[in-house]
Tab-separated table of C-alpha atoms in Angstrom:
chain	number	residue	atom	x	y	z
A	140	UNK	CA	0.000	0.000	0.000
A	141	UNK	CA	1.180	3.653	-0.990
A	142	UNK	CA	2.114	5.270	2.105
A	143	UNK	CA	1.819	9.022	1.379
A	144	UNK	CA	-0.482	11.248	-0.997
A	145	UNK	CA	0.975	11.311	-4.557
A	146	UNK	CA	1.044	15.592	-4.663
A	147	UNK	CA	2.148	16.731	-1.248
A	148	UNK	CA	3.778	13.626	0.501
A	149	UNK	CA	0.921	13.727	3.275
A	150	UNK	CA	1.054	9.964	5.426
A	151	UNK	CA	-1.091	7.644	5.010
A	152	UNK	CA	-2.724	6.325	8.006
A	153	UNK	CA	-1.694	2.501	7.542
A	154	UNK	CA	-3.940	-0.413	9.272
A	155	UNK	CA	-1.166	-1.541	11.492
A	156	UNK	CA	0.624	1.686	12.558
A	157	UNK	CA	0.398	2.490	15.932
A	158	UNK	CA	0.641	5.923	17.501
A	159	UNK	CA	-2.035	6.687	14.494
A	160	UNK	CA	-2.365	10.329	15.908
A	161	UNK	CA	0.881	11.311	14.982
A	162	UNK	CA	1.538	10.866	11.008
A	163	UNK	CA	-2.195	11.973	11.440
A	164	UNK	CA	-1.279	15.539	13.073
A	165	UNK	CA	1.466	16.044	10.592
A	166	UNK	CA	-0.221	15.770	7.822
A	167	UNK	CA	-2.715	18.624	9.363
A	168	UNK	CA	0.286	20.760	10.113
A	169	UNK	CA	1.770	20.155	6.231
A	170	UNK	CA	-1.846	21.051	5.179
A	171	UNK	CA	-2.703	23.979	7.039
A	172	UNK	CA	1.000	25.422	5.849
A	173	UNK	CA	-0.132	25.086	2.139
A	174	UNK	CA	-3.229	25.609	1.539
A	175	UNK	CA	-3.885	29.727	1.080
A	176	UNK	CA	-0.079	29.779	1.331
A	177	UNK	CA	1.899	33.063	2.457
A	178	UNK	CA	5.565	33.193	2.810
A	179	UNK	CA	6.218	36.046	5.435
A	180	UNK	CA	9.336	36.486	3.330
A	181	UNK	CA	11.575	35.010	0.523
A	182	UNK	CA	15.065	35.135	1.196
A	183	UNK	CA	17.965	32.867	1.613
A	184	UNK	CA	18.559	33.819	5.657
A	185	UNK	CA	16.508	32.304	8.252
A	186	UNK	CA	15.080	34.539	10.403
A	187	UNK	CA	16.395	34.806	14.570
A	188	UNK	CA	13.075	34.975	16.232
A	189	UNK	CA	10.336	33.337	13.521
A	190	UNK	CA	6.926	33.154	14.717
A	191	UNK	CA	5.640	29.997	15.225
A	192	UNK	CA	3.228	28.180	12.190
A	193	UNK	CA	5.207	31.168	10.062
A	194	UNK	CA	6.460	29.915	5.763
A	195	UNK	CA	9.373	31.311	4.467
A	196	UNK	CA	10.372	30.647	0.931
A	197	UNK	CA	13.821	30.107	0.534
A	198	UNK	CA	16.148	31.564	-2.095
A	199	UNK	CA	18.334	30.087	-4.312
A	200	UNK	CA	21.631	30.757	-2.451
A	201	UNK	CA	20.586	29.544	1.510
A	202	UNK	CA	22.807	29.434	4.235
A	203	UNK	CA	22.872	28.680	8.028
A	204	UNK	CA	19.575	26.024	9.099
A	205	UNK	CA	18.600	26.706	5.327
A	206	UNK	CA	21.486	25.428	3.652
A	207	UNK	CA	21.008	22.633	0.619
A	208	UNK	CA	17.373	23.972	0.827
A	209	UNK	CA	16.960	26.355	-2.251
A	210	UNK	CA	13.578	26.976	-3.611
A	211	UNK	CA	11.739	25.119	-0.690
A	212	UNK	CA	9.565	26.285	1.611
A	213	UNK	CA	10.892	26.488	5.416
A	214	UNK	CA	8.185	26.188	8.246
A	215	UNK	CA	8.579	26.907	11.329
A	216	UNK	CA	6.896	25.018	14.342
A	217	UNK	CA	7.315	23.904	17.982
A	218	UNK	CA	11.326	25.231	17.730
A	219	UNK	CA	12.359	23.626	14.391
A	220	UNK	CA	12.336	23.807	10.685
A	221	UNK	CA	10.038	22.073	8.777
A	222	UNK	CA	10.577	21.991	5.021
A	223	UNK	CA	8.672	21.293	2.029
A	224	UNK	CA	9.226	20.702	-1.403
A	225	UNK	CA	7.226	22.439	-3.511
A	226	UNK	CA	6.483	21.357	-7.128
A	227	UNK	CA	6.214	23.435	-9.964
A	228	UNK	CA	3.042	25.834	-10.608
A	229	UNK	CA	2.516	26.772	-6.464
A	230	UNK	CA	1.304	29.722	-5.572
A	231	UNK	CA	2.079	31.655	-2.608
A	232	UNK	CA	1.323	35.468	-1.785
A	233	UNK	CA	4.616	37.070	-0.719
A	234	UNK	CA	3.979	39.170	2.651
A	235	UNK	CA	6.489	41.921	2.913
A	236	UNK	CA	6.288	42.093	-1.030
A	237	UNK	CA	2.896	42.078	-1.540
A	238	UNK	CA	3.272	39.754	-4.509
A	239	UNK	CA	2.276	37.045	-5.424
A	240	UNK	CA	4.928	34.014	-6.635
A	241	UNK	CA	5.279	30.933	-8.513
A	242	UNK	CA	7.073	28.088	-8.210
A	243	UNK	CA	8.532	27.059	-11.599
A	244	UNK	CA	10.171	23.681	-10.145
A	245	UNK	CA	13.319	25.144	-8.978
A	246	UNK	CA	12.529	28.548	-7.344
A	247	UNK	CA	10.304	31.469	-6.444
A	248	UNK	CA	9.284	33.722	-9.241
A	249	UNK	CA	7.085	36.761	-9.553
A	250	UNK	CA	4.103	35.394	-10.948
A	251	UNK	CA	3.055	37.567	-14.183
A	252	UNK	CA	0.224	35.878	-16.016
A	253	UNK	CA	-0.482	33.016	-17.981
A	254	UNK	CA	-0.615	33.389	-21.414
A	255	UNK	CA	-1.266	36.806	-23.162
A	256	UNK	CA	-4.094	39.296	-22.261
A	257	UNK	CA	-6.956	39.719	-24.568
A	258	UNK	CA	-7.235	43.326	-22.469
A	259	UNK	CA	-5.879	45.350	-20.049
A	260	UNK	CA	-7.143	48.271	-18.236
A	261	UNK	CA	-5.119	50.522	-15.628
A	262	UNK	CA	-7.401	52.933	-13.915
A	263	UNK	CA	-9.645	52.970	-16.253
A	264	UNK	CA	-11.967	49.986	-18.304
A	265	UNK	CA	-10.377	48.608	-21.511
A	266	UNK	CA	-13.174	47.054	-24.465
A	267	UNK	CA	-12.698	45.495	-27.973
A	268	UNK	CA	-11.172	48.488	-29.752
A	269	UNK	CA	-9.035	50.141	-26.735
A	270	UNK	CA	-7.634	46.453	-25.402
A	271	UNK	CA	-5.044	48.635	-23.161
A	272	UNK	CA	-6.869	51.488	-21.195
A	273	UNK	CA	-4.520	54.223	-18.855
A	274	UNK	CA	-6.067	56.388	-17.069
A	275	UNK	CA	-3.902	58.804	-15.801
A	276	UNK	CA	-2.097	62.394	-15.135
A	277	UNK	CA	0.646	60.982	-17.137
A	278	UNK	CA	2.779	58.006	-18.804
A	279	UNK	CA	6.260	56.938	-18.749
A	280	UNK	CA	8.214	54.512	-21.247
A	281	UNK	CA	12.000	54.584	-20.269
A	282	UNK	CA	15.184	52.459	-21.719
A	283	UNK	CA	16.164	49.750	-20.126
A	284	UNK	CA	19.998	50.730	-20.252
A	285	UNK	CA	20.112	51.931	-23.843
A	286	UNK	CA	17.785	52.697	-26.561
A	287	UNK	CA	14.268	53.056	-26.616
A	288	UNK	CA	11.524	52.898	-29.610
A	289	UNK	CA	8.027	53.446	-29.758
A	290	UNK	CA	6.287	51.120	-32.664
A	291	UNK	CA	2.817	51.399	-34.149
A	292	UNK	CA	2.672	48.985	-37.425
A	293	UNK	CA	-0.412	48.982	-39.365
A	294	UNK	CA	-1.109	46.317	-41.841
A	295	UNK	CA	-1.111	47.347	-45.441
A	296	UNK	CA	-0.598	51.026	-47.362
A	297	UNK	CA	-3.872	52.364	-47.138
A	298	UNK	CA	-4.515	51.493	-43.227
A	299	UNK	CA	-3.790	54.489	-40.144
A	300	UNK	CA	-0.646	54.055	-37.988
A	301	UNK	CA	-1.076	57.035	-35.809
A	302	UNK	CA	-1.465	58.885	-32.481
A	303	UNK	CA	-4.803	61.246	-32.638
A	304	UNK	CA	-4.913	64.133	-30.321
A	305	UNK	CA	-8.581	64.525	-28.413
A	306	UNK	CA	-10.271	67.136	-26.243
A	307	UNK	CA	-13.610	65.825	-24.685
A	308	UNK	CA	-13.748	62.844	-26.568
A	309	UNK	CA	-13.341	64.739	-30.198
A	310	UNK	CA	-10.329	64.582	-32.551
A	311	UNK	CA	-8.451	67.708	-32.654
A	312	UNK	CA	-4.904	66.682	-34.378
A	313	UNK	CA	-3.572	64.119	-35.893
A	314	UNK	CA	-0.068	63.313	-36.911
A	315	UNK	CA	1.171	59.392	-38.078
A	316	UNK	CA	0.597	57.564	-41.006
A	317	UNK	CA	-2.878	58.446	-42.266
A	318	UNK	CA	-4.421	56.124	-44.963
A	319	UNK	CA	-0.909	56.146	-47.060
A	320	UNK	CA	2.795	55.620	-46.173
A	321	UNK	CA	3.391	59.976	-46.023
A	322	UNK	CA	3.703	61.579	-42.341
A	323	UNK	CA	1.462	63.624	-42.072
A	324	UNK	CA	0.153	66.083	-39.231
A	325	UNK	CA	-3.572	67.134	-39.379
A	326	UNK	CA	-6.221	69.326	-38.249
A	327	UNK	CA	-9.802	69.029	-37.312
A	328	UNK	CA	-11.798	72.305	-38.915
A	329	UNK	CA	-14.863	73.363	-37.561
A	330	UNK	CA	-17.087	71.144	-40.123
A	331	UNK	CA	-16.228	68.126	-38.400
A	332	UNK	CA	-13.516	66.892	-41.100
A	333	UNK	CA	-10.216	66.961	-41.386
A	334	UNK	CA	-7.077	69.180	-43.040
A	335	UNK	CA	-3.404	68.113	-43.595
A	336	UNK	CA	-1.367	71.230	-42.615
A	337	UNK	CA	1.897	69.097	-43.196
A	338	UNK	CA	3.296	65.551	-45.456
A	339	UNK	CA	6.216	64.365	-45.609
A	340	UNK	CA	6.395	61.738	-48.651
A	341	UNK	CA	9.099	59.206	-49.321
A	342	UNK	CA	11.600	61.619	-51.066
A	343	UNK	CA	11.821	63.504	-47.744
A	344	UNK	CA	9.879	67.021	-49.624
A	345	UNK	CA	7.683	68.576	-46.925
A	346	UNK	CA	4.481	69.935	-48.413
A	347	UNK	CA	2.176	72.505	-46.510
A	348	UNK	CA	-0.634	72.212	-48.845
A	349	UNK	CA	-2.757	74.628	-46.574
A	350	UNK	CA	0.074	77.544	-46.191
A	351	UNK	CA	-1.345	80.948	-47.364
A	352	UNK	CA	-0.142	81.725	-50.553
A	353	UNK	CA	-2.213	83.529	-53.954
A	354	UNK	CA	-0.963	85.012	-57.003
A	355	UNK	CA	-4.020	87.218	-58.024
A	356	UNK	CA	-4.090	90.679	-60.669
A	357	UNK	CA	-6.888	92.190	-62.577
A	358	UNK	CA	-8.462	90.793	-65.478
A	359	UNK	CA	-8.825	94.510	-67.111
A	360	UNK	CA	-7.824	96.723	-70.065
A	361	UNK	CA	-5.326	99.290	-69.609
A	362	UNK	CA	-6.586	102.398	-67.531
A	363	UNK	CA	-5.262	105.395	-66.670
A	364	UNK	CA	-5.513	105.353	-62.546
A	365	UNK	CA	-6.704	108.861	-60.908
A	366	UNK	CA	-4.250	109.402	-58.235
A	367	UNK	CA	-4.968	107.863	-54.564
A	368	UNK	CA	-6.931	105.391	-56.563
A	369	UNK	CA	-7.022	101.404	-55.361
A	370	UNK	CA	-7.138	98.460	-57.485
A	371	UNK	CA	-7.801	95.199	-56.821
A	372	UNK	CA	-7.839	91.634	-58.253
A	373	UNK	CA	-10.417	89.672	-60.620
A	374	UNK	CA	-8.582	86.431	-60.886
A	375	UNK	CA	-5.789	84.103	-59.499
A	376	UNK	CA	-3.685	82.036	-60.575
A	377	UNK	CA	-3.605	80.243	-57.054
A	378	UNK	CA	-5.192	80.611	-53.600
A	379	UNK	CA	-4.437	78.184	-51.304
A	380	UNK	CA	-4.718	78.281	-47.108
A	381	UNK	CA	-8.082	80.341	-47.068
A	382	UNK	CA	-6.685	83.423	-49.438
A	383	UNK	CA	-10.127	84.777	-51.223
A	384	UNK	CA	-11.596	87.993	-52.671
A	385	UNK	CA	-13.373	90.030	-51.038
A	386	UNK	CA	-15.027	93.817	-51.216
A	387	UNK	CA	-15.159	95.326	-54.646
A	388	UNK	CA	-13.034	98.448	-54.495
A	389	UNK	CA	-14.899	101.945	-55.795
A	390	UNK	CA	-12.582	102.476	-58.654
A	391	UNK	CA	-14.389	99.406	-60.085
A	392	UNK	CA	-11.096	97.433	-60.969
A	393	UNK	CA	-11.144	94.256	-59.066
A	394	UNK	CA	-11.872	93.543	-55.638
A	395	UNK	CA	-9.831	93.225	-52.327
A	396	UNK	CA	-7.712	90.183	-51.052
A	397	UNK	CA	-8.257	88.693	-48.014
A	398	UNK	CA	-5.721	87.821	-45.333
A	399	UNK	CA	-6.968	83.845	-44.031
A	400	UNK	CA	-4.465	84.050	-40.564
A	401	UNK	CA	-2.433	86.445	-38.644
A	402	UNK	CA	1.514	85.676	-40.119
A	403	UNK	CA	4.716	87.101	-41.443
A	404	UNK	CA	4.156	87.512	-45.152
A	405	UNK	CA	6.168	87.639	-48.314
A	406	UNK	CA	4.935	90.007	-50.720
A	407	UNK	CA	6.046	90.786	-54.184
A	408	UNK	CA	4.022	93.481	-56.445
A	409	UNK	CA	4.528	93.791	-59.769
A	410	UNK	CA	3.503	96.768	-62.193
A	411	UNK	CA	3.786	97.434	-65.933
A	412	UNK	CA	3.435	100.984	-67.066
A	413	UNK	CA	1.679	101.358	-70.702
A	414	UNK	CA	2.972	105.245	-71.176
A	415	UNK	CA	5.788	106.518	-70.521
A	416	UNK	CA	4.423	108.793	-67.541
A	417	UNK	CA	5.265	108.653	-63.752
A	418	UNK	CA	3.901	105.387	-62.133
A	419	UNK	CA	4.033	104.124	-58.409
A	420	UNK	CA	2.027	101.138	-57.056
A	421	UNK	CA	1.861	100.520	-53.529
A	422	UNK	CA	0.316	97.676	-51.591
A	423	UNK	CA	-1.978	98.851	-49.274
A	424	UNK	CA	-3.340	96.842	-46.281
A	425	UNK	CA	-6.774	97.826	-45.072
A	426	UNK	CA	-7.279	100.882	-47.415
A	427	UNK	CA	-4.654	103.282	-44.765
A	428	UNK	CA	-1.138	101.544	-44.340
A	429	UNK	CA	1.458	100.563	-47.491
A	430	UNK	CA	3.677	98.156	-46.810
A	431	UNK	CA	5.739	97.168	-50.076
A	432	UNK	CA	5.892	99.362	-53.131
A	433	UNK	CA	7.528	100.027	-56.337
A	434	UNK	CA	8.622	103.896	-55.174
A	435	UNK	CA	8.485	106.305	-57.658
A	436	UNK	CA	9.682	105.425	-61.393
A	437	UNK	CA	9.203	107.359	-64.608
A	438	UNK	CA	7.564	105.001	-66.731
A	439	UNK	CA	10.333	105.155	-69.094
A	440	UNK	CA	10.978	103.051	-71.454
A	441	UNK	CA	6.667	101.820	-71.412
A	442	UNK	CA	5.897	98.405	-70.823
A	443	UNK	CA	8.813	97.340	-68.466
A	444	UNK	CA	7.820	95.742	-66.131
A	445	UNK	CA	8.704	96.839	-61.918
A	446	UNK	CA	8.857	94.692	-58.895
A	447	UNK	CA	9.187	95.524	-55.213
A	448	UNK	CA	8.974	92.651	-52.221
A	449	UNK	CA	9.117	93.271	-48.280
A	450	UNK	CA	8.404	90.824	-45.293
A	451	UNK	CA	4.907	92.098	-43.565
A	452	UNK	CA	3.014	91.681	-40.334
A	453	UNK	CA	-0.656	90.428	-41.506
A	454	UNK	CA	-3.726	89.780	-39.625
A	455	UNK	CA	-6.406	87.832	-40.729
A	456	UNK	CA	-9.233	89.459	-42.114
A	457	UNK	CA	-6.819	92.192	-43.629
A	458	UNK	CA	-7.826	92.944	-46.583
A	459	UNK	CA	-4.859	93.684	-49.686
A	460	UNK	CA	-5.273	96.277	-52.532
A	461	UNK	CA	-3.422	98.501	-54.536
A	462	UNK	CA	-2.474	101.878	-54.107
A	463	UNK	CA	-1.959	104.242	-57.271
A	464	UNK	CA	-0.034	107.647	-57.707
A	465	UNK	CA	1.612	109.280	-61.219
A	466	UNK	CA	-0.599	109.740	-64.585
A	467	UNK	CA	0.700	106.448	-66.478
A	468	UNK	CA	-1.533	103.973	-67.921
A	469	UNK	CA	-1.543	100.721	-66.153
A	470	UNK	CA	-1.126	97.145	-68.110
A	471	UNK	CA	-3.201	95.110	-65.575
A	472	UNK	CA	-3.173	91.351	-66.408
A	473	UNK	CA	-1.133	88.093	-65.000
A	474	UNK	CA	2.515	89.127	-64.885
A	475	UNK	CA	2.015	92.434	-65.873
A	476	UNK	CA	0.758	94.352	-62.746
A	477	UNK	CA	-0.134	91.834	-60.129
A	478	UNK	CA	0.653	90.549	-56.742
A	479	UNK	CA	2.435	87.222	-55.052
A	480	UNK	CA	2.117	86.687	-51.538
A	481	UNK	CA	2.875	83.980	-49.076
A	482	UNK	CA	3.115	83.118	-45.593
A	483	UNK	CA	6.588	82.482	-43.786
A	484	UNK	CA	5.258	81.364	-40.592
């Protein structure tokens, strides 16, 4: 007959044995030291004053009354040591670590988990499309000793690898790899959709498709300009980051161009006298302050063309024109007497 329990080595009470109390009350001890097991402590030092009935787990390097013990659990009761071999896949909750451990067959180690989580929430509840949920005032990823990358692979061209930007819940900004392979960094507008205000494609060329640039001029037939007049624009070429016409001027040439943001500006005017009489063209913002202009020129020989450009302050909802003084005829048209603009910042 088998004369202890196949898992934990508890005796038997045999037909024959006398004294049957006593394998009887060890087996009770053994039991009531493993099942719900705490170690007060795991460690390879046994303790001068343990409290009675108290587990210890015992490191891998033991010394003193635990040598030759690693990775067994010491228990001690009426004065001695009591050990036990555990087997792999115990449990035990770690006291002074507040931890809880497993027994891999040879030693103690911090239990993890089993297996990989479908979801994991800190703080906060995790569901099928945010499997790992943080809430918190902030996060920290840190190298181990050297290097450290952040990865977010998506699966083909066309899917999102990014990191989206939210304020109560709503997308704000985005910046990743949105439906193609280009970084990108966009917007949310007002609408409810979305802008790129920067891409960076393969070759490494950043585009600002959104900057505020416009090449505009009247679409008009030469005209003589009564001095202090304004002119504006009919047409353009381009007009990209919000740039649009506005207010048609009282001369009846064209109307005014609007500034989309507040930004430094690059402005280039051009003008082509069609007589050789005095000519200077100014651009004026809001109808009272020039800011670039061609100063004063004689109009000699006719139909060369002049160009000024300046750096200017602009707010948005400044409105451009242009500001005329001499008795020459003007050549309005595209690259005759016209204006360039762009933002710098």
């Amino acid at each position: 007959m088998q004369e202890q329990t196949t898992r934990l080595g508890l005796p038997y009470i045999l037909p024959s044995q006398a004294q049957k109390h006593v394998p009887h009350n060890e087996a009770l001890e053994t039991l009531d030291a493993l099942v719900q097991l705490v170690l007060a402590t795991i460690g390879n030092i046994a303790p001068a004053t343990p409290e009675d009935g108290a587990c210890y787990g015992i490191g891998a390097s033991p010394s003193g009354p635990w040598s030759a013990r690693a990775g067994m659990i010491a228990r001690w009761s009426g004065g001695a040591w009591q050990f036990i071999q555990p087997r792999k896949g115990w449990l035990a909750w770690c006291a002074d670590e507040n931890r809880l451990y497993v027994h891999d067959g040879g030693a103690w180690t911090r239990f993890t988990h089993i297996g990989p989580l479908q979801t994991l929430g800190v703080n906060t509840t995790p569901d099928e499309t945010n499997r790992l949920a943080l809430a918190s005032d902030a996060c920290l990823l840190t190298h181990d000793g050297g290097d450290h990358r952040l990865k977010i692979n998506k699966a083909d061209e066309g899917d999102t690898a990014s990191v989206v930007f939210q304020s109560d819940w709503a997308g704000q900004a985005e910046l990743g790899l949105a439906g193609n392979n280009d970084f990108s960094i966009k917007v949310a507008i007002g609408s409810g959709g979305w802008v790129t205000a920067l891409a960076i494609g393969n070759t490494g060329h950043v585009a600002t498709p959104l900057r505020p640039a416009a090449h505009a001029w009247a679409n008009v037939a030469p005209t003589a300009m009564a001095v202090g007049s304004l002119s504006g624009f009919t047409d353009t070429e381009f007009a990209t980051g919000g740039f649009a016409l506005g207010t048609p001027l009282p001369s009846g040439i064209g109307s005014t161009l609007v500034v989309p943001t507040s930004a430094y500006y690059l402005v280039c005017v051009g003008a082509m006298p069609a007589s050789t009489s005095p000519i200077t063209v100014d651009v004026i913002v809001n109808g009272t302050k020039m800011v670039v202009g061609t100063g004063y020129h004689s109009g000699t020989p006719a139909n060369r063309r002049i160009c000024a450009s300046g750096i200017v302050p602009l707010a948005e909802g400044d409105w451009l024109a242009l500001h005329h003084q001499g008795n020459a005829v003007i050549d309005f048209g595209f690259n005759k007497t016209d204006l360039s603009i762009i933002a710098l910042t």
